[in-house]
PDB file of C-alpha atoms and ligand atoms in Angstrom:
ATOM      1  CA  UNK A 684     100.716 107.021 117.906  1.00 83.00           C
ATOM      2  CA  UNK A 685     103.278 107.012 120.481  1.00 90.00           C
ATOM      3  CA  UNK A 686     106.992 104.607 120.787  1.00 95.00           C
ATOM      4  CA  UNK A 687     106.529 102.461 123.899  1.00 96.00           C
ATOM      5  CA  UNK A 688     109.231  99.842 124.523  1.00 97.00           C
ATOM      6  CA  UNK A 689     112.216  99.386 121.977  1.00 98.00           C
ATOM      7  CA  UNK A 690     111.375  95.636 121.140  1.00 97.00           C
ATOM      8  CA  UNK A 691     114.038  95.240 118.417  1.00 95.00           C
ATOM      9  CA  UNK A 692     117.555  96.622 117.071  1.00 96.00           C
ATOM     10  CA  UNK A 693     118.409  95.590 114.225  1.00 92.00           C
ATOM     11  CA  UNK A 694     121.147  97.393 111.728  1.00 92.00           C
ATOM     12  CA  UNK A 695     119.235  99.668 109.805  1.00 97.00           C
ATOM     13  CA  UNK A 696     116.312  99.686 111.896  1.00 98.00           C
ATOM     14  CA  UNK A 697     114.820  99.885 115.421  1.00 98.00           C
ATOM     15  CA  UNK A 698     111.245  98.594 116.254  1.00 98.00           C
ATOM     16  CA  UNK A 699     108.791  99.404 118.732  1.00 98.00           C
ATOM     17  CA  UNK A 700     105.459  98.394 120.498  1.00 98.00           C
ATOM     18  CA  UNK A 701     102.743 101.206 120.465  1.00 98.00           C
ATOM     19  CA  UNK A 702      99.543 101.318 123.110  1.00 97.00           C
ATOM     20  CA  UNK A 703      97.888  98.957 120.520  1.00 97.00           C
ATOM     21  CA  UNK A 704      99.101  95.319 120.329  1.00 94.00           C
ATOM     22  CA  UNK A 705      99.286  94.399 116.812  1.00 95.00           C
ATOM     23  CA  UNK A 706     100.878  97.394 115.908  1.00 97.00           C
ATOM     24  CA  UNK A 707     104.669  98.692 116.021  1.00 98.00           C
ATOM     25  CA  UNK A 708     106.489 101.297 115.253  1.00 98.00           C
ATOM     26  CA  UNK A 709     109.620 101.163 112.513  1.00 98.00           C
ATOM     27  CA  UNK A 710     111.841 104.041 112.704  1.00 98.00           C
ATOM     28  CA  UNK A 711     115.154 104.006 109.750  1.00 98.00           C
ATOM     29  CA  UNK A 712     118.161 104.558 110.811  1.00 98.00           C
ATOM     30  CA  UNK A 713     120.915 106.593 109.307  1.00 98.00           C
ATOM     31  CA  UNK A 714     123.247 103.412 110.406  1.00 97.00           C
ATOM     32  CA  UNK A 715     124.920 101.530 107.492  1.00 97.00           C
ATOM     33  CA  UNK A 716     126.556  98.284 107.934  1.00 95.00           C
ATOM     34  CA  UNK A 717     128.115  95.686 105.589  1.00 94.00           C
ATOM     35  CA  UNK A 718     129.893  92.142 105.226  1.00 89.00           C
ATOM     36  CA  UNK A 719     127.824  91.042 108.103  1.00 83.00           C
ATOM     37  CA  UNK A 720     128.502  94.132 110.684  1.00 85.00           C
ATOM     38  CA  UNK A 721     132.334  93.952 109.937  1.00 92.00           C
ATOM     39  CA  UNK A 722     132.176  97.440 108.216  1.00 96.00           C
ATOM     40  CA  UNK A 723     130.032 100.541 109.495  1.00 96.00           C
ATOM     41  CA  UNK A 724     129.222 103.636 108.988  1.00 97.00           C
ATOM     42  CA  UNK A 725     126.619 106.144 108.563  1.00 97.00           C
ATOM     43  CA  UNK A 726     124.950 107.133 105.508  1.00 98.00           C
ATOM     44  CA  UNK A 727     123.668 111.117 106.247  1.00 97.00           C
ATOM     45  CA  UNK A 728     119.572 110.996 105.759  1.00 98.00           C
ATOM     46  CA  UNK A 729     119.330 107.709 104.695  1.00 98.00           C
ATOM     47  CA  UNK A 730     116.573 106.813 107.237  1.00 98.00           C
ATOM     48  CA  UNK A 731     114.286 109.649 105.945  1.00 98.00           C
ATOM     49  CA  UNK A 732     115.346 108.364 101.886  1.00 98.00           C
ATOM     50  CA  UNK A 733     114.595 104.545 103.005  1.00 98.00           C
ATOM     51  CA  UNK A 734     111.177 105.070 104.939  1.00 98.00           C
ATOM     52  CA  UNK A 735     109.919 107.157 101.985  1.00 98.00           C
ATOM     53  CA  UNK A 736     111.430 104.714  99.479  1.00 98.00           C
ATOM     54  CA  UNK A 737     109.648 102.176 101.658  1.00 98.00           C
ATOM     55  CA  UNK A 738     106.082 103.350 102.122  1.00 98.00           C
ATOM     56  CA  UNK A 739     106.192 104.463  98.119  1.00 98.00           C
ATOM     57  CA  UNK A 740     106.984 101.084  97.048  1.00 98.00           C
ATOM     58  CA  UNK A 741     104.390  99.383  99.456  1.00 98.00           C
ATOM     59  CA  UNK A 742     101.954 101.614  98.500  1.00 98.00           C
ATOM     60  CA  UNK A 743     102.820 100.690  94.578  1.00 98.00           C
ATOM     61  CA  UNK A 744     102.577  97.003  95.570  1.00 98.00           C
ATOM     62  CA  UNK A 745      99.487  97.353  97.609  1.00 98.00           C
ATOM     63  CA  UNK A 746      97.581  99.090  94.588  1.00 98.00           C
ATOM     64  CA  UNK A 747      98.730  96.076  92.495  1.00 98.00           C
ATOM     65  CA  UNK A 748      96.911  93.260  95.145  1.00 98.00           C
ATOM     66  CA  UNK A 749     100.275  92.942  96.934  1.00 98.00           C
ATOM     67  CA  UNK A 750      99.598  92.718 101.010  1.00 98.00           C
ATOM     68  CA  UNK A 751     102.117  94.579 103.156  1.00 98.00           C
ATOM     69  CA  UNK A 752     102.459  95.258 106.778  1.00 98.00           C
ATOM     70  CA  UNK A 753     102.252  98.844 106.054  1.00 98.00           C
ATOM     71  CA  UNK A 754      99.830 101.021 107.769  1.00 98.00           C
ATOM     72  CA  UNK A 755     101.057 104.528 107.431  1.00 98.00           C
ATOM     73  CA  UNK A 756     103.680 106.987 107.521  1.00 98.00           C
ATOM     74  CA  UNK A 757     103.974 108.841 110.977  1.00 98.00           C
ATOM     75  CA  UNK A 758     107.232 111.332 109.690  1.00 98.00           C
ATOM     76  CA  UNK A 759     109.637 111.206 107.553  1.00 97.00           C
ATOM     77  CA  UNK A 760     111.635 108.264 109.243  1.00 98.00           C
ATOM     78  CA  UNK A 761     109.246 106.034 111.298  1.00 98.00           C
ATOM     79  CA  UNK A 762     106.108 104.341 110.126  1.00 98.00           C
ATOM     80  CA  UNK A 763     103.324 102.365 111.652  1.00 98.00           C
ATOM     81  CA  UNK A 764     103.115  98.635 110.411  1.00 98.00           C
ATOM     82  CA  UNK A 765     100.907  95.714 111.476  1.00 98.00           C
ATOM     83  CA  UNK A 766     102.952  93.084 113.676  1.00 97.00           C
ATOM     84  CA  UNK A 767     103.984  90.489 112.082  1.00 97.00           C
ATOM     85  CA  UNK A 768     105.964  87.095 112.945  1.00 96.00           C
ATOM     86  CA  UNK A 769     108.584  87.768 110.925  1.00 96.00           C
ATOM     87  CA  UNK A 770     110.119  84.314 108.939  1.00 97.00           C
ATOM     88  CA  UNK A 771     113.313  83.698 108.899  1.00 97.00           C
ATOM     89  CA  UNK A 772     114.374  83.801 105.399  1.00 98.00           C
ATOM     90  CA  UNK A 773     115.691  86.179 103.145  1.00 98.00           C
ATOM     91  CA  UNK A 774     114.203  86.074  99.489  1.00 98.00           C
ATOM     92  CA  UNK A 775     116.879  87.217  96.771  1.00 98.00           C
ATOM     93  CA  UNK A 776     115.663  88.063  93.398  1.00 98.00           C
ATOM     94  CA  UNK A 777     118.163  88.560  90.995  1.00 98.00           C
ATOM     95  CA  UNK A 778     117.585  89.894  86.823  1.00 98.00           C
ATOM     96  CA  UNK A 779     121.528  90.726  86.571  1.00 98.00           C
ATOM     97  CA  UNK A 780     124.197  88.402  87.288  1.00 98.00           C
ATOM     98  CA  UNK A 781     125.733  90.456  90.518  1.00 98.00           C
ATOM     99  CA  UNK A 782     127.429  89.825  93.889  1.00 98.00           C
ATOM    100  CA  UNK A 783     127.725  86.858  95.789  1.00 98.00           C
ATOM    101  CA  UNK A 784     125.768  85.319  92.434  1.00 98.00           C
ATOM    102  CA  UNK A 785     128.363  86.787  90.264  1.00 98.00           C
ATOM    103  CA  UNK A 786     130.707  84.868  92.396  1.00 98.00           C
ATOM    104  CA  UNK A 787     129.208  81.912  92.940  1.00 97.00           C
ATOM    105  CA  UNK A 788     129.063  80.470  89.616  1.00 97.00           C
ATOM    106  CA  UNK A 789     131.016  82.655  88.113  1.00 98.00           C
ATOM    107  CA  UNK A 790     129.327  85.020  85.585  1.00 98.00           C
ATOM    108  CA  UNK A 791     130.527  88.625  84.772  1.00 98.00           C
ATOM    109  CA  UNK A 792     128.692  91.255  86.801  1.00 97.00           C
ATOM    110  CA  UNK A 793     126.127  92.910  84.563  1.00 98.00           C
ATOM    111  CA  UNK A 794     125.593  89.930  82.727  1.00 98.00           C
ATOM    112  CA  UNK A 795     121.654  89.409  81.685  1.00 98.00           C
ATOM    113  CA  UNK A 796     119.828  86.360  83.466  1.00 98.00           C
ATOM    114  CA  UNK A 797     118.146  84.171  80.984  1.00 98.00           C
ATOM    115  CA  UNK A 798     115.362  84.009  83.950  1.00 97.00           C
ATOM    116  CA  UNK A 799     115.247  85.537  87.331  1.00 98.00           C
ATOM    117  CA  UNK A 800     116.516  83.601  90.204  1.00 98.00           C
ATOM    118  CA  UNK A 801     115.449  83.579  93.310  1.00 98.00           C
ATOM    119  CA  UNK A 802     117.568  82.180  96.443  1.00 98.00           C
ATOM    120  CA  UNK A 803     116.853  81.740 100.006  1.00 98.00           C
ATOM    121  CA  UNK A 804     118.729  82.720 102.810  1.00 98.00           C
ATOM    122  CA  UNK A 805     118.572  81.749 106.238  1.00 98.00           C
ATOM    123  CA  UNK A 806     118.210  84.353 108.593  1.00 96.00           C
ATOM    124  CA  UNK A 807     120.849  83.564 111.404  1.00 95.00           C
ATOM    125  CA  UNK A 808     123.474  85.915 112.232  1.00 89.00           C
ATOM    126  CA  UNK A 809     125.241  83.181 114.063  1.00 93.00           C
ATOM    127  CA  UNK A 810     125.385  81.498 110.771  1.00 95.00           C
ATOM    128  CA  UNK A 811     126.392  84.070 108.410  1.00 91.00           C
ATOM    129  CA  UNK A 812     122.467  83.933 106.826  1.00 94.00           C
ATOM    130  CA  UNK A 813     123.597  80.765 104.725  1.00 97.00           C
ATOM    131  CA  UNK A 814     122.267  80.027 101.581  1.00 98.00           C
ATOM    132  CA  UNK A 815     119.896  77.339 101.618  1.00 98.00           C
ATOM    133  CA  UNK A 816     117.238  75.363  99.380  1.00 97.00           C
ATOM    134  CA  UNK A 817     113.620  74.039  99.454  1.00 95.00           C
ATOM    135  CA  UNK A 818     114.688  70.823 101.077  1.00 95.00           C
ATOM    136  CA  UNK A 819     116.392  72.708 104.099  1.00 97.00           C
ATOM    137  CA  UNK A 820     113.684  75.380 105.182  1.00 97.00           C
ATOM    138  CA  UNK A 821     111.635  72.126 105.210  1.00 95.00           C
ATOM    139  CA  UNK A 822     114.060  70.196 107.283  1.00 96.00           C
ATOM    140  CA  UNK A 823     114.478  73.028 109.172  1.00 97.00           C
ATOM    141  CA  UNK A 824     109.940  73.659 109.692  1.00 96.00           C
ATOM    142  CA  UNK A 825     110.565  77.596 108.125  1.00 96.00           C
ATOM    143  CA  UNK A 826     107.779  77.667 106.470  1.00 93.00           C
ATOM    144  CA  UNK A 827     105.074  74.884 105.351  1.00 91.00           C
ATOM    145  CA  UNK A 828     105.137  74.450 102.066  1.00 91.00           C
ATOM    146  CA  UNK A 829     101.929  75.871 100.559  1.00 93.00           C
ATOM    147  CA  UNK A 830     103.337  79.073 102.470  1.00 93.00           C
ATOM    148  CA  UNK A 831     106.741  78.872 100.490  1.00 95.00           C
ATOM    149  CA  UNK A 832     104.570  78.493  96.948  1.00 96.00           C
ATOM    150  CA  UNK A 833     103.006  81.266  98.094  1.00 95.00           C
ATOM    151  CA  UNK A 834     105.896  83.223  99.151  1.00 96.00           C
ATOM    152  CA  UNK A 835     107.546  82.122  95.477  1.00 97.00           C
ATOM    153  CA  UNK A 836     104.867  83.288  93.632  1.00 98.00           C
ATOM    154  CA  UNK A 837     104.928  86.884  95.073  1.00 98.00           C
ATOM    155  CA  UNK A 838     108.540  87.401  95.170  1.00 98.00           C
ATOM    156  CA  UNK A 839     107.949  86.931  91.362  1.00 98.00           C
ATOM    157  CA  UNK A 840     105.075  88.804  91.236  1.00 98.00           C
ATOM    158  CA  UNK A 841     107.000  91.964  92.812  1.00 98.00           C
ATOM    159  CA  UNK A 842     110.118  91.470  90.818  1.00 98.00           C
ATOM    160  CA  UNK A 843     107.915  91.936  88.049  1.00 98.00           C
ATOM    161  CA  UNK A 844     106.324  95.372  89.109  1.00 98.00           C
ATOM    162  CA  UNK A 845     109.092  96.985  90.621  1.00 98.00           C
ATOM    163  CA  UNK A 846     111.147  95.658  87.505  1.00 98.00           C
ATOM    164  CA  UNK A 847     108.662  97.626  85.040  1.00 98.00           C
ATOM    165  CA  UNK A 848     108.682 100.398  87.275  1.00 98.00           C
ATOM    166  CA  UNK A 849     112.275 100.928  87.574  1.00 98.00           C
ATOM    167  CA  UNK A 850     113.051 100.116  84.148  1.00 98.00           C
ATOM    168  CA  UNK A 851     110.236 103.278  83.142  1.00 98.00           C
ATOM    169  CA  UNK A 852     112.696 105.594  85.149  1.00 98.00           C
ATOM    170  CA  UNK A 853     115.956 104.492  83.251  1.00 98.00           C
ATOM    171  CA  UNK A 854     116.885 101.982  86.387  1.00 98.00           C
ATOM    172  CA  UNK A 855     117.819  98.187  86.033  1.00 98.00           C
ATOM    173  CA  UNK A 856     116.942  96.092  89.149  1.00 98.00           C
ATOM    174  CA  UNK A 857     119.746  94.076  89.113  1.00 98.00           C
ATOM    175  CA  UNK A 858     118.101  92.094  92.515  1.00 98.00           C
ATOM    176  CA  UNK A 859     116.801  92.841  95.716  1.00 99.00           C
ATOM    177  CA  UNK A 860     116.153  91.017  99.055  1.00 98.00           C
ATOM    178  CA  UNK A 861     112.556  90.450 100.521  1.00 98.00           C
ATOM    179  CA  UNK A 862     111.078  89.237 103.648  1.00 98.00           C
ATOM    180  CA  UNK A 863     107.944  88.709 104.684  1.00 98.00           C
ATOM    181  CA  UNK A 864     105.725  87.587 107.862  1.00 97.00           C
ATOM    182  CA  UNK A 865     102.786  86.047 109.426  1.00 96.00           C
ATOM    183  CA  UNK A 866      99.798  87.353 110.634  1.00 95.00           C
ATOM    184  CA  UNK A 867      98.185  86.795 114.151  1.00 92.00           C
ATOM    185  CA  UNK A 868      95.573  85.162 111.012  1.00 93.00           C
ATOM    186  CA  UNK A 869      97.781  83.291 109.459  1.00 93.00           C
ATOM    187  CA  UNK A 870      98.330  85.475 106.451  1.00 94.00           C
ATOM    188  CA  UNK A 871     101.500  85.690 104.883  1.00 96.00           C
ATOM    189  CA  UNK A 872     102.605  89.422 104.082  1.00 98.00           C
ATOM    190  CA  UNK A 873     105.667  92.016 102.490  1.00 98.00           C
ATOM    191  CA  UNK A 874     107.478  93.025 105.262  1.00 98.00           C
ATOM    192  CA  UNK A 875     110.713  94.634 106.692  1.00 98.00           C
ATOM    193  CA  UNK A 876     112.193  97.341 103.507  1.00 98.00           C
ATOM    194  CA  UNK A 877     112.558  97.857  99.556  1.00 98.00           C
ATOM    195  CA  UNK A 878     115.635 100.496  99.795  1.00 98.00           C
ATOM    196  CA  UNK A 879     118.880 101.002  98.348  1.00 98.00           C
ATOM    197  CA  UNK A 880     120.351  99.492 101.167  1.00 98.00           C
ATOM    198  CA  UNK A 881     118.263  95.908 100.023  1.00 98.00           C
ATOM    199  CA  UNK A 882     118.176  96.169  96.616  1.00 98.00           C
ATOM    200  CA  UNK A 883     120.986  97.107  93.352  1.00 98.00           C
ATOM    201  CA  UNK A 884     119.910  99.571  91.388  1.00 98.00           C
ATOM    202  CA  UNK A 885     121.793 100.859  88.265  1.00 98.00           C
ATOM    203  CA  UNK A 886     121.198 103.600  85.672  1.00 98.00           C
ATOM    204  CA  UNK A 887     119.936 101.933  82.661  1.00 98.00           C
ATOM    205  CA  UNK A 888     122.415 103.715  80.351  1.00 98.00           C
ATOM    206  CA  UNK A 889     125.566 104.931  82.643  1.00 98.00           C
ATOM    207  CA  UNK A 890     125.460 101.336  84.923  1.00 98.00           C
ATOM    208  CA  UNK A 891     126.009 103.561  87.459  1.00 98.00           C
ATOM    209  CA  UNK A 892     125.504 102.080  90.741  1.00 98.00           C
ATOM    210  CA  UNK A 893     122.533 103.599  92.890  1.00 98.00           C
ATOM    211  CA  UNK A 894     122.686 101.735  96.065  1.00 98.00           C
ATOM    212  CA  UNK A 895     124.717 100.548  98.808  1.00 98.00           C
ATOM    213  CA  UNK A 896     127.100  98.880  97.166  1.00 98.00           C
ATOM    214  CA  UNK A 897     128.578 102.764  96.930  1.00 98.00           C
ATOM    215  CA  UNK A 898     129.211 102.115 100.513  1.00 98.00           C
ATOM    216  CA  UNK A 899     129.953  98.327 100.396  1.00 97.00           C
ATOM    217  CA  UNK A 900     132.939  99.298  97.845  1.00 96.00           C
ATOM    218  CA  UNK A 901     133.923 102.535  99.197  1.00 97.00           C
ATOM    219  CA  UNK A 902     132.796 103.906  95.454  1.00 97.00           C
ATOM    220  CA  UNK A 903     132.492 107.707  97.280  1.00 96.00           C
ATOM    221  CA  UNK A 904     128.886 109.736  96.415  1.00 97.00           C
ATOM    222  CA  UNK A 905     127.077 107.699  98.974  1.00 98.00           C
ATOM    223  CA  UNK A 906     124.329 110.314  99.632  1.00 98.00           C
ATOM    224  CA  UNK A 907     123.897 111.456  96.378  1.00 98.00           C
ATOM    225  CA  UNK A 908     123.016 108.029  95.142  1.00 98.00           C
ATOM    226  CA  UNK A 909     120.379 107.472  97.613  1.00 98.00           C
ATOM    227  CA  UNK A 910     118.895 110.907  96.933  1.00 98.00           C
ATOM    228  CA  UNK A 911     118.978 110.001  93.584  1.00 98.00           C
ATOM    229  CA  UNK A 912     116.999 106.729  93.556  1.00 98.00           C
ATOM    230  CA  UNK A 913     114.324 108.883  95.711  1.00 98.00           C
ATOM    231  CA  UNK A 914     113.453 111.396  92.938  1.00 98.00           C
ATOM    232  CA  UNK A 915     113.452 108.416  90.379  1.00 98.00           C
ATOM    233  CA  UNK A 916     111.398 106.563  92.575  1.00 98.00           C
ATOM    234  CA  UNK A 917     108.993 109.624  92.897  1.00 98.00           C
ATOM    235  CA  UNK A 918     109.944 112.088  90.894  1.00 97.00           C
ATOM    236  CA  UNK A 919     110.707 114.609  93.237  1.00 97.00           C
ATOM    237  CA  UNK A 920     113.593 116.402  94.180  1.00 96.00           C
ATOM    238  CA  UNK A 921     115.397 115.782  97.736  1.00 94.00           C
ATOM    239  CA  UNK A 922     114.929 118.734 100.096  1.00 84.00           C
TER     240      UNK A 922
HETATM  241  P1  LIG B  37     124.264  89.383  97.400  1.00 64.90           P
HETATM  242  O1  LIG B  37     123.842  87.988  97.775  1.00 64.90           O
HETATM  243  O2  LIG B  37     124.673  89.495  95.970  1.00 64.90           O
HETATM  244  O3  LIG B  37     125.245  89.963  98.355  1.00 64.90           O
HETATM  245  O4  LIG B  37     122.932  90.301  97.574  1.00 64.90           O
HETATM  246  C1  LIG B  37     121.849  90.165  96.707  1.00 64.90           C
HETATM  247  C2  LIG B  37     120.862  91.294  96.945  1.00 64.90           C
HETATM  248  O5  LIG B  37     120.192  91.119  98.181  1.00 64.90           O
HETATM  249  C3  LIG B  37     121.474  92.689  97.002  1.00 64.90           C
HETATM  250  O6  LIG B  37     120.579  93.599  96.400  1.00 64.90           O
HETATM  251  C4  LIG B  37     121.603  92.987  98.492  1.00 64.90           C
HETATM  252  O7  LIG B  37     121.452  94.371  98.729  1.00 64.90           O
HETATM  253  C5  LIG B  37     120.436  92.192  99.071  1.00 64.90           C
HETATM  254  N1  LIG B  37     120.773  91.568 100.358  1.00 64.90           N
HETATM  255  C6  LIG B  37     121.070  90.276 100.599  1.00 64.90           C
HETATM  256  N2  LIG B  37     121.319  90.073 101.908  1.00 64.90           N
HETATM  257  C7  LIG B  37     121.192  91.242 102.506  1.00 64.90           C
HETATM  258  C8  LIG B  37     121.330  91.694 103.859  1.00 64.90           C
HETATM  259  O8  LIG B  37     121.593  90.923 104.795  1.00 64.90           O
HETATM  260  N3  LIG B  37     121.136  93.017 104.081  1.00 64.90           N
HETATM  261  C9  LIG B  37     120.823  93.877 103.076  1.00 64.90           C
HETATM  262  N4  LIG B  37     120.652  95.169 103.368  1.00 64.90           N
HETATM  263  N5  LIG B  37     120.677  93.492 101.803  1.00 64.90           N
HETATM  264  C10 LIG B  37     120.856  92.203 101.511  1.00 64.90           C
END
């Protein structure tokens, strides 16, 4: 499959059409951004770590009933992946109390959520992605409302798996971001990444962290952290 036109740039990732219409191709970048493009940087083989970390995840969601754009892996950083219209929200899940949660309503980070919560995001850089609730994606026509229950359920759904997963290799997921998009059919489906660059991960036991918030916080052993979440994740040794 070959890259025709770039069609997209985004921070991590570039996208582009291939010679068959519903499909493009994602490459990962080694790019790392934060606090809304105000810091960057580069994180060395982080594209390879994330597509991998990708496609293994999808591929553990798909065997559970969960529908992602995946198609295949074409080398070790760019993948082929149905086209999708992409909505524009950001799904947090959060287990821990962490982050801009942590600092919202003020809990300690680490602290154990009596329930997950999830949060929505609108996806506007102009805007700073602003937090928002049911009643404003509807005000605002982001998604119909039997697509949100939808959208709630599986968020759940994959918080679950990935949480039992994770939690089988000695990793909390403290919470991750998801997005998803429409099909040319209507279908609503995983999309975009499951990386340490979307998600905090920390050792069950150390609360080391294991994700980008080593970047975010200038906490040093960048790459070693993402190499380390890929041989958790699969159990096999970078390079
Ligand atoms: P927080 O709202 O605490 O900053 O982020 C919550 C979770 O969602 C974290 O795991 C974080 O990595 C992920 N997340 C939220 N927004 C973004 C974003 O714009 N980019 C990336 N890479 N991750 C995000």
């Amino acid at each position: 499959m070959e890259k025709k036109e770039m069609l997209y740039e985004g921070k991590a990732k570039q996208l582009f059409a291939t010679e068959v219409t519903d499909q493009l191709i994602v490459h990962f970048k080694d790019d790392a951004t934060a606090f809304n493009g105000q810091k960057k940087g580069q994180i060395k083989e982080k594209g390879k770590i994330n597509n991998k970390i990708t496609n293994f995840f999808f591929k553990l969601l798909e065997a559970e009933g969960i529908k992602t754009h995946l198609i295949r892996e074409l080398n070790q950083t760019d993948s082929l992946v149905k086209k999708v219209k992409i909505i524009p929200l950001e799904v947090v899940m959060r287990n821990l109390a962490a982050g801009s949660l942590a600092k919202r309503i003020g809990f300690t980070e680490g602290k154990l959520l009596r329930q997950p919560v999830i949060e929505f995001y609108y996806k506007d850089d102009q805007l700073g992605d602003p937090l928002i609730n049911i009643s404003h994606i509807e005000l605002l026509k982001l998604a119909e409302h039997q697509e949100l229950e939808k959208l709630i359920a599986l968020s759940h759904k994959i918080n679950y798996i990935l949480s039992k997963f994770l939690k089988a290799r000695k990793i909390d997921l403290v919470d991750f971001k998801l997005e998803f998009g429409k099909t040319a059919s209507g279908e609503i489906i995983l999309a975009d990444e499951i990386t340490p660059d979307t998600c905090r991960f920390w050792d069950s036991q150390t609360k080391e962290k294991l994700d980008k918030d080593r970047f975010r916080r200038d906490l040093g052993n960048v790459e070693a952290a993402y190499q380390e979440m890929y041989q958790r994740i699969t159990g096999q040794k970078w390079q």
